[in-house]
């Protein structure tokens, strides 16, 4: 039975404080320190895969790769053209303006993270797929065959 004061209204109750420690196991915090790979987000880990793919090509194509910007985007912008509605692009090549003086808009290869993640079954297959897409787009930019860019490109197809 609630306690009432003299004017017949119920006594004000203090607000109940809710905490995330409902089961007595302690407050949740950071699970891994910042220097550990577990601490990196999935987007950051995917960015690392792209950098590893570029690093594999760098010994042979260092001069050409230094002019290209690599970017990661979650999903493609807008609707695909009518002839490509059924296909989901894995990457996009933006050749830029072609002028060396125009530093704002050089060649750019954009990889779509969600599309690549949906295509791969595991981490190892994702790394291979990212390398294949980088090789294909880089070869397309240079106007050469992907096998010329990476001699091991067509081995496991």
Short mmCIF file of C-alpha atoms in Angstrom, two decimals:
data_model
loop_
_atom_site.label_atom_id
_atom_site.label_comp_id
_atom_site.label_asym_id
_atom_site.label_seq_id
_atom_site.Cartn_x
_atom_site.Cartn_y
_atom_site.Cartn_z
CA UNK A 1 0.00 0.00 0.00
CA UNK A 2 1.46 3.36 -0.99
CA UNK A 3 2.17 5.89 1.71
CA UNK A 4 0.14 9.08 1.41
CA UNK A 5 0.71 12.46 2.90
CA UNK A 6 -2.01 14.63 4.39
CA UNK A 7 -3.48 15.95 1.10
CA UNK A 8 -4.42 12.45 -0.14
CA UNK A 9 -2.01 12.45 -3.10
CA UNK A 10 0.53 9.64 -3.43
CA UNK A 11 4.12 10.38 -2.38
CA UNK A 12 6.47 11.17 -5.27
CA UNK A 13 8.56 8.18 -6.25
CA UNK A 14 12.19 8.57 -7.06
CA UNK A 15 13.02 7.66 -10.66
CA UNK A 16 14.49 4.23 -11.03
CA UNK A 17 18.06 4.24 -12.32
CA UNK A 18 18.63 1.74 -15.10
CA UNK A 19 22.09 0.45 -15.75
CA UNK A 20 23.53 -1.82 -18.40
CA UNK A 21 24.93 -4.06 -15.67
CA UNK A 22 21.76 -6.08 -15.30
CA UNK A 23 23.34 -9.42 -14.49
CA UNK A 24 26.17 -8.32 -12.22
CA UNK A 25 28.98 -9.05 -14.67
CA UNK A 26 30.43 -5.56 -14.76
CA UNK A 27 30.08 -2.68 -17.14
CA UNK A 28 30.78 -3.27 -20.83
CA UNK A 29 33.84 -1.65 -22.26
CA UNK A 30 36.39 -1.94 -24.99
CA UNK A 31 37.01 -5.60 -25.78
CA UNK A 32 40.36 -5.13 -27.48
CA UNK A 33 43.05 -2.46 -27.12
CA UNK A 34 43.45 -0.03 -30.05
CA UNK A 35 46.64 -1.63 -31.44
CA UNK A 36 45.13 -5.09 -31.92
CA UNK A 37 43.64 -6.06 -35.33
CA UNK A 38 40.41 -7.08 -33.58
CA UNK A 39 39.89 -3.40 -32.72
CA UNK A 40 39.65 -2.40 -36.40
CA UNK A 41 36.21 -2.09 -37.95
CA UNK A 42 35.11 -4.25 -40.89
CA UNK A 43 35.40 -1.28 -43.22
CA UNK A 44 38.97 -0.68 -42.06
CA UNK A 45 39.82 -4.35 -42.53
CA UNK A 46 38.42 -4.21 -46.06
CA UNK A 47 40.53 -1.12 -46.74
CA UNK A 48 43.55 -3.12 -45.60
CA UNK A 49 42.69 -5.85 -48.13
CA UNK A 50 42.64 -3.25 -50.91
CA UNK A 51 46.02 -1.90 -49.79
CA UNK A 52 47.45 -5.44 -49.74
CA UNK A 53 46.19 -6.04 -53.29
CA UNK A 54 47.82 -2.82 -54.49
CA UNK A 55 51.03 -3.75 -52.65
CA UNK A 56 51.16 -7.05 -54.58
CA UNK A 57 51.16 -5.12 -57.86
CA UNK A 58 53.52 -2.39 -56.72
CA UNK A 59 56.90 -4.04 -57.45
CA UNK A 60 56.08 -4.24 -61.19
CA UNK A 61 53.84 -1.21 -61.63
CA UNK A 62 55.04 1.31 -59.03
CA UNK A 63 55.23 4.30 -61.40
CA UNK A 64 51.73 3.71 -62.80
CA UNK A 65 50.16 2.95 -59.41
CA UNK A 66 51.54 6.14 -57.88
CA UNK A 67 49.23 8.18 -60.14
CA UNK A 68 46.06 6.28 -59.20
CA UNK A 69 43.82 6.86 -56.21
CA UNK A 70 42.08 3.81 -54.73
CA UNK A 71 38.86 4.31 -52.83
CA UNK A 72 36.30 2.12 -51.06
CA UNK A 73 32.61 2.89 -51.15
CA UNK A 74 29.86 0.93 -49.41
CA UNK A 75 27.49 0.60 -52.39
CA UNK A 76 27.30 2.05 -55.90
CA UNK A 77 25.72 5.48 -56.29
CA UNK A 78 22.34 5.71 -57.96
CA UNK A 79 20.75 3.29 -60.37
CA UNK A 80 22.83 1.33 -62.86
CA UNK A 81 22.31 2.00 -66.58
CA UNK A 82 19.41 0.17 -68.24
CA UNK A 83 21.70 -2.36 -69.93
CA UNK A 84 23.33 -3.33 -66.62
CA UNK A 85 20.31 -3.58 -64.30
CA UNK A 86 20.84 -7.28 -63.57
CA UNK A 87 24.55 -6.98 -62.80
CA UNK A 88 25.83 -5.46 -59.57
CA UNK A 89 29.13 -3.66 -60.18
CA UNK A 90 32.03 -4.65 -57.97
CA UNK A 91 34.11 -1.59 -58.83
CA UNK A 92 34.16 1.52 -60.96
CA UNK A 93 36.96 3.11 -62.91
CA UNK A 94 37.04 6.89 -63.03
CA UNK A 95 39.77 7.77 -65.56
CA UNK A 96 39.92 11.40 -64.44
CA UNK A 97 40.64 14.35 -66.66
CA UNK A 98 43.85 12.93 -68.13
CA UNK A 99 45.76 16.16 -67.55
CA UNK A 100 48.77 15.96 -65.20
CA UNK A 101 48.14 19.54 -63.99
CA UNK A 102 44.69 18.62 -62.71
CA UNK A 103 45.55 17.17 -59.31
CA UNK A 104 41.95 17.29 -58.10
CA UNK A 105 40.73 14.69 -60.53
CA UNK A 106 43.29 12.02 -61.38
CA UNK A 107 42.48 8.40 -62.20
CA UNK A 108 40.51 6.66 -59.47
CA UNK A 109 39.49 3.06 -58.90
CA UNK A 110 36.51 2.71 -56.56
CA UNK A 111 35.71 -0.69 -55.04
CA UNK A 112 32.25 -1.40 -53.65
CA UNK A 113 32.64 -3.10 -50.29
CA UNK A 114 29.15 -4.57 -49.86
CA UNK A 115 29.04 -6.04 -53.37
CA UNK A 116 32.41 -7.71 -52.91
CA UNK A 117 31.50 -9.01 -49.45
CA UNK A 118 28.29 -10.52 -50.83
CA UNK A 119 30.23 -12.32 -53.57
CA UNK A 120 32.88 -13.89 -51.32
CA UNK A 121 32.34 -16.84 -48.97
CA UNK A 122 35.26 -16.24 -46.64
CA UNK A 123 38.18 -13.98 -45.81
CA UNK A 124 40.60 -15.77 -48.14
CA UNK A 125 38.17 -15.72 -51.07
CA UNK A 126 37.47 -12.04 -50.39
CA UNK A 127 41.19 -11.22 -50.55
CA UNK A 128 41.47 -13.06 -53.90
CA UNK A 129 38.38 -11.33 -55.26
CA UNK A 130 39.65 -7.89 -54.23
CA UNK A 131 42.99 -8.62 -55.94
CA UNK A 132 41.20 -9.78 -59.12
CA UNK A 133 39.00 -6.66 -59.22
CA UNK A 134 41.98 -4.34 -58.64
CA UNK A 135 43.92 -6.12 -61.41
CA UNK A 136 40.97 -5.93 -63.84
CA UNK A 137 40.30 -2.24 -63.23
CA UNK A 138 43.99 -1.34 -63.34
CA UNK A 139 44.43 -3.25 -66.61
CA UNK A 140 41.35 -1.54 -68.01
CA UNK A 141 42.82 1.85 -67.11
CA UNK A 142 46.11 1.01 -68.84
CA UNK A 143 44.37 -0.60 -71.81
CA UNK A 144 46.15 -3.95 -71.43
CA UNK A 145 45.16 -7.51 -70.53
CA UNK A 146 44.82 -8.42 -66.83
CA UNK A 147 47.30 -11.30 -67.40
CA UNK A 148 49.93 -8.69 -68.31
CA UNK A 149 49.34 -6.84 -65.05
CA UNK A 150 49.39 -9.97 -62.89
CA UNK A 151 50.74 -13.17 -64.51
CA UNK A 152 48.90 -15.28 -61.92
CA UNK A 153 45.54 -13.62 -62.65
CA UNK A 154 43.87 -16.45 -64.57
CA UNK A 155 45.43 -19.40 -62.71
CA UNK A 156 42.57 -20.23 -60.34
CA UNK A 157 39.61 -19.23 -62.52
#
